[in-house]
Amino acid sequence: MSSAQMTEAMRYAQDWGNHCIRRRTVDGVWSTLAGKPFERGYQDGPGAVARFNNIARITVDWHTGDLIVSDRDNHCIRRVILITEGDIAAQQRYA
């Protein structure tokens, strides 16, 4: 893993109790990238429309730049497609 890839991976974090994915800017400011704090569920969609239920882990797919999300209590692995910086297109369920 290159240092650029490692830096990119460190910009995202799961927020377990709030059911969100957070993003850190280069200035160290955190914002909600996907999900809505305190609202659990299962819903595909952009940004605050998306719903998760206890995100266990996230990682970056280095081939596509997408985030791979372990949505624990929904019992699925989901892909968060990053269209532009801070913008989410969709999440999709893996079998």
Coordinates of N, CA and C in Angstrom, one line a residue:
M1 N 0.9 -1.2 0.0 CA 0.0 0.0 0.0 C 0.9 1.2 0.0
S2 N 0.6 2.1 -0.9 CA 1.4 3.3 -1.0 C 1.0 4.3 0.1
S3 N 1.9 5.3 0.3 CA 1.5 6.3 1.4 C 0.3 7.1 1.0
A4 N 0.1 7.4 -0.3 CA -1.1 8.1 -0.8 C -2.3 7.3 -0.5
Q5 N -2.3 6.0 -0.8 CA -3.4 5.1 -0.5 C -3.7 5.1 1.0
M6 N -2.7 5.0 1.8 CA -2.9 4.9 3.3 C -3.5 6.2 3.8
T7 N -3.0 7.4 3.2 CA -3.6 8.7 3.6 C -5.1 8.7 3.3
E8 N -5.4 8.3 2.1 CA -6.8 8.3 1.7 C -7.7 7.4 2.6
A9 N -7.2 6.2 2.9 CA -7.9 5.3 3.8 C -8.2 6.0 5.2
M10 N -7.2 6.7 5.7 CA -7.3 7.3 7.0 C -8.3 8.5 7.1
R11 N -8.9 8.9 5.9 CA -9.8 10.0 5.9 C -11.2 9.6 6.2
Y12 N -11.5 8.3 6.3 CA -12.9 7.8 6.6 C -12.9 6.9 7.8
A13 N -14.0 7.0 8.5 CA -14.2 6.2 9.7 C -15.7 5.9 9.9
Q14 N -15.9 4.7 10.5 CA -17.3 4.3 10.8 C -17.6 4.9 12.2
D15 N -18.9 5.4 12.3 CA -19.3 5.9 13.6 C -20.4 5.0 14.1
W16 N -19.9 3.9 14.8 CA -20.7 2.8 15.2 C -22.1 3.2 15.8
G17 N -22.1 3.9 16.9 CA -23.4 4.2 17.6 C -24.3 5.2 16.8
N18 N -23.7 5.9 15.9 CA -24.5 6.9 15.2 C -24.9 6.4 13.8
H19 N -24.4 5.2 13.4 CA -24.8 4.6 12.1 C -24.5 5.4 10.9
C20 N -23.3 6.0 11.0 CA -22.8 6.9 9.9 C -21.4 6.6 9.5
I21 N -21.0 7.1 8.3 CA -19.7 7.1 7.8 C -19.2 8.6 7.9
R22 N -18.1 8.8 8.5 CA -17.5 10.1 8.7 C -16.3 10.3 7.8
R23 N -16.1 11.5 7.4 CA -14.9 11.9 6.5 C -14.2 13.0 7.2
R24 N -12.9 12.9 7.2 CA -12.0 13.9 7.8 C -11.3 14.7 6.7
T25 N -11.4 16.0 6.7 CA -10.7 16.9 5.8 C -9.2 16.9 6.1
V26 N -8.4 17.5 5.2 CA -7.0 17.6 5.4 C -6.8 18.6 6.6
D27 N -7.7 19.4 6.9 CA -7.6 20.3 8.1 C -8.0 19.7 9.4
G28 N -8.4 18.4 9.3 CA -8.8 17.7 10.5 C -10.3 17.8 11.0
V29 N -11.1 18.4 10.1 CA -12.5 18.6 10.4 C -13.3 17.4 10.0
W30 N -14.1 16.9 10.9 CA -14.9 15.7 10.6 C -16.3 16.1 10.1
S31 N -16.9 15.4 9.1 CA -18.2 15.6 8.7 C -18.9 14.3 8.4
T32 N -20.2 14.3 8.3 CA -20.9 13.0 7.9 C -21.0 12.9 6.4
L33 N -20.4 11.8 6.0 CA -20.4 11.5 4.5 C -21.6 10.7 4.1
A34 N -22.1 9.8 4.9 CA -23.3 8.9 4.6 C -24.0 8.5 5.9
G35 N -25.3 8.5 5.8 CA -26.1 8.1 7.0 C -26.6 9.4 7.7
K36 N -27.4 9.2 8.6 CA -28.0 10.2 9.5 C -27.8 9.8 10.9
P37 N -27.1 10.7 11.7 CA -26.9 10.3 13.1 C -28.1 9.9 13.9
F38 N -28.0 8.8 14.6 CA -29.0 8.2 15.5 C -30.2 7.6 14.7
E39 N -30.1 7.5 13.4 CA -31.2 6.9 12.6 C -30.6 5.6 11.9
R40 N -30.9 4.5 12.5 CA -30.5 3.2 11.9 C -31.5 2.7 10.9
G41 N -31.1 1.8 10.1 CA -32.0 1.2 9.1 C -31.2 0.7 7.9
Y42 N -32.0 0.4 6.8 CA -31.4 0.0 5.6 C -32.0 0.8 4.5
Q43 N -31.2 1.7 3.9 CA -31.7 2.5 2.8 C -30.5 2.9 1.9
D44 N -30.6 2.6 0.6 CA -29.6 3.1 -0.3 C -29.9 4.5 -0.7
G45 N -28.9 5.3 -1.0 CA -29.2 6.6 -1.5 C -28.0 7.5 -1.2
P46 N -28.1 8.8 -1.7 CA -27.0 9.7 -1.5 C -26.9 10.3 0.0
G47 N -25.7 10.5 0.4 CA -25.5 11.2 1.7 C -26.4 10.8 2.9
A48 N -27.2 11.8 3.3 CA -28.0 11.6 4.5 C -29.3 10.8 4.3
V49 N -29.5 10.4 3.0 CA -30.6 9.5 2.7 C -30.3 8.1 3.1
A50 N -29.0 7.7 2.9 CA -28.5 6.4 3.2 C -28.7 6.0 4.7
R51 N -29.0 4.8 5.0 CA -29.2 4.3 6.4 C -28.3 3.0 6.6
F52 N -27.7 3.0 7.7 CA -26.9 1.8 8.1 C -27.4 1.4 9.5
N53 N -26.9 0.2 9.9 CA -27.3 -0.3 11.2 C -26.1 -1.0 11.8
N54 N -25.3 -0.2 12.6 CA -24.1 -0.6 13.2 C -23.0 -1.0 12.2
I55 N -22.3 0.0 11.7 CA -21.2 -0.3 10.8 C -20.1 -0.9 11.6
A56 N -19.6 -2.0 11.2 CA -18.5 -2.7 11.9 C -17.2 -2.3 11.4
R57 N -17.0 -2.2 10.0 CA -15.7 -1.9 9.4 C -16.0 -1.2 8.1
I58 N -15.0 -0.3 7.7 CA -15.0 0.2 6.3 C -13.6 0.0 5.8
T59 N -13.4 -0.1 4.5 CA -12.1 -0.1 3.9 C -12.3 0.5 2.5
V60 N -11.2 0.8 1.8 CA -11.2 1.4 0.5 C -10.9 0.3 -0.5
D61 N -11.7 0.2 -1.6 CA -11.4 -0.6 -2.7 C -10.4 0.2 -3.6
W62 N -9.1 -0.2 -3.6 CA -8.1 0.6 -4.3 C -8.3 0.6 -5.8
H63 N -9.0 -0.4 -6.4 CA -9.2 -0.4 -7.8 C -10.2 0.6 -8.3
T64 N -11.3 0.9 -7.4 CA -12.3 1.8 -7.8 C -12.4 3.1 -7.0
G65 N -11.8 3.1 -5.9 CA -11.8 4.2 -5.0 C -13.1 4.2 -4.1
D66 N -13.9 3.2 -4.2 CA -15.2 3.1 -3.5 C -14.9 2.7 -2.0
L67 N -15.8 2.9 -1.1 CA -15.7 2.4 0.2 C -16.5 1.1 0.3
I68 N -15.9 0.1 1.0 CA -16.6 -1.1 1.3 C -17.0 -1.1 2.7
V69 N -18.3 -1.3 3.0 CA -18.8 -1.1 4.4 C -19.4 -2.5 4.9
S70 N -19.0 -2.9 6.0 CA -19.6 -4.0 6.7 C -20.8 -3.5 7.6
D71 N -22.0 -3.6 7.1 CA -23.2 -3.1 7.7 C -23.7 -4.3 8.6
R72 N -23.2 -4.4 9.8 CA -23.3 -5.5 10.7 C -24.7 -6.0 10.9
D73 N -25.6 -5.1 11.5 CA -26.9 -5.5 11.9 C -27.9 -5.6 10.7
N74 N -27.5 -5.2 9.5 CA -28.2 -5.4 8.3 C -27.7 -6.7 7.6
H75 N -26.7 -7.3 8.2 CA -26.1 -8.6 7.7 C -25.7 -8.5 6.2
C76 N -25.0 -7.4 5.8 CA -24.6 -7.3 4.5 C -23.3 -6.5 4.4
I77 N -22.7 -6.6 3.2 CA -21.5 -5.8 2.8 C -22.0 -4.8 1.8
R78 N -21.7 -3.5 1.9 CA -22.2 -2.5 1.0 C -21.1 -1.7 0.4
R79 N -21.3 -1.3 -0.8 CA -20.3 -0.4 -1.5 C -20.9 1.0 -1.5
V80 N -20.0 1.9 -1.1 CA -20.3 3.4 -1.1 C -19.5 3.9 -2.3
I81 N -20.2 4.4 -3.3 CA -19.6 4.9 -4.5 C -19.3 6.4 -4.3
L82 N -18.1 6.8 -4.4 CA -17.7 8.2 -4.2 C -17.7 8.8 -5.6
I83 N -18.6 9.7 -5.9 CA -18.7 10.3 -7.2 C -17.7 11.5 -7.3
T84 N -17.8 12.4 -6.4 CA -16.8 13.5 -6.2 C -16.5 13.7 -4.8
E85 N -15.6 14.5 -4.4 CA -15.2 14.7 -3.0 C -16.5 14.9 -2.2
G86 N -16.7 14.0 -1.2 CA -17.8 14.2 -0.3 C -19.2 13.9 -0.9
D87 N -19.3 13.4 -2.1 CA -20.6 13.1 -2.7 C -20.8 11.6 -2.9
I88 N -21.9 11.1 -2.5 CA -22.2 9.7 -2.6 C -23.3 9.4 -3.7
A89 N -23.0 8.5 -4.5 CA -24.0 8.2 -5.6 C -25.0 7.1 -5.1
A90 N -24.5 6.0 -4.5 CA -25.4 5.0 -4.1 C -24.6 4.0 -3.3
Q91 N -25.3 3.2 -2.6 CA -24.7 2.0 -1.9 C -25.4 0.8 -2.6
Q92 N -24.6 -0.3 -2.7 CA -25.2 -1.5 -3.2 C -24.9 -2.7 -2.4
R93 N -25.8 -3.6 -2.3 CA -25.6 -4.7 -1.5 C -24.9 -5.8 -2.2
Y94 N -24.0 -6.5 -1.5 CA -23.3 -7.7 -2.0 C -24.0 -8.9 -1.5
A95 N -24.0 -10.0 -2.3 CA -24.5 -11.3 -1.8 C -23.6 -11.9 -0.9

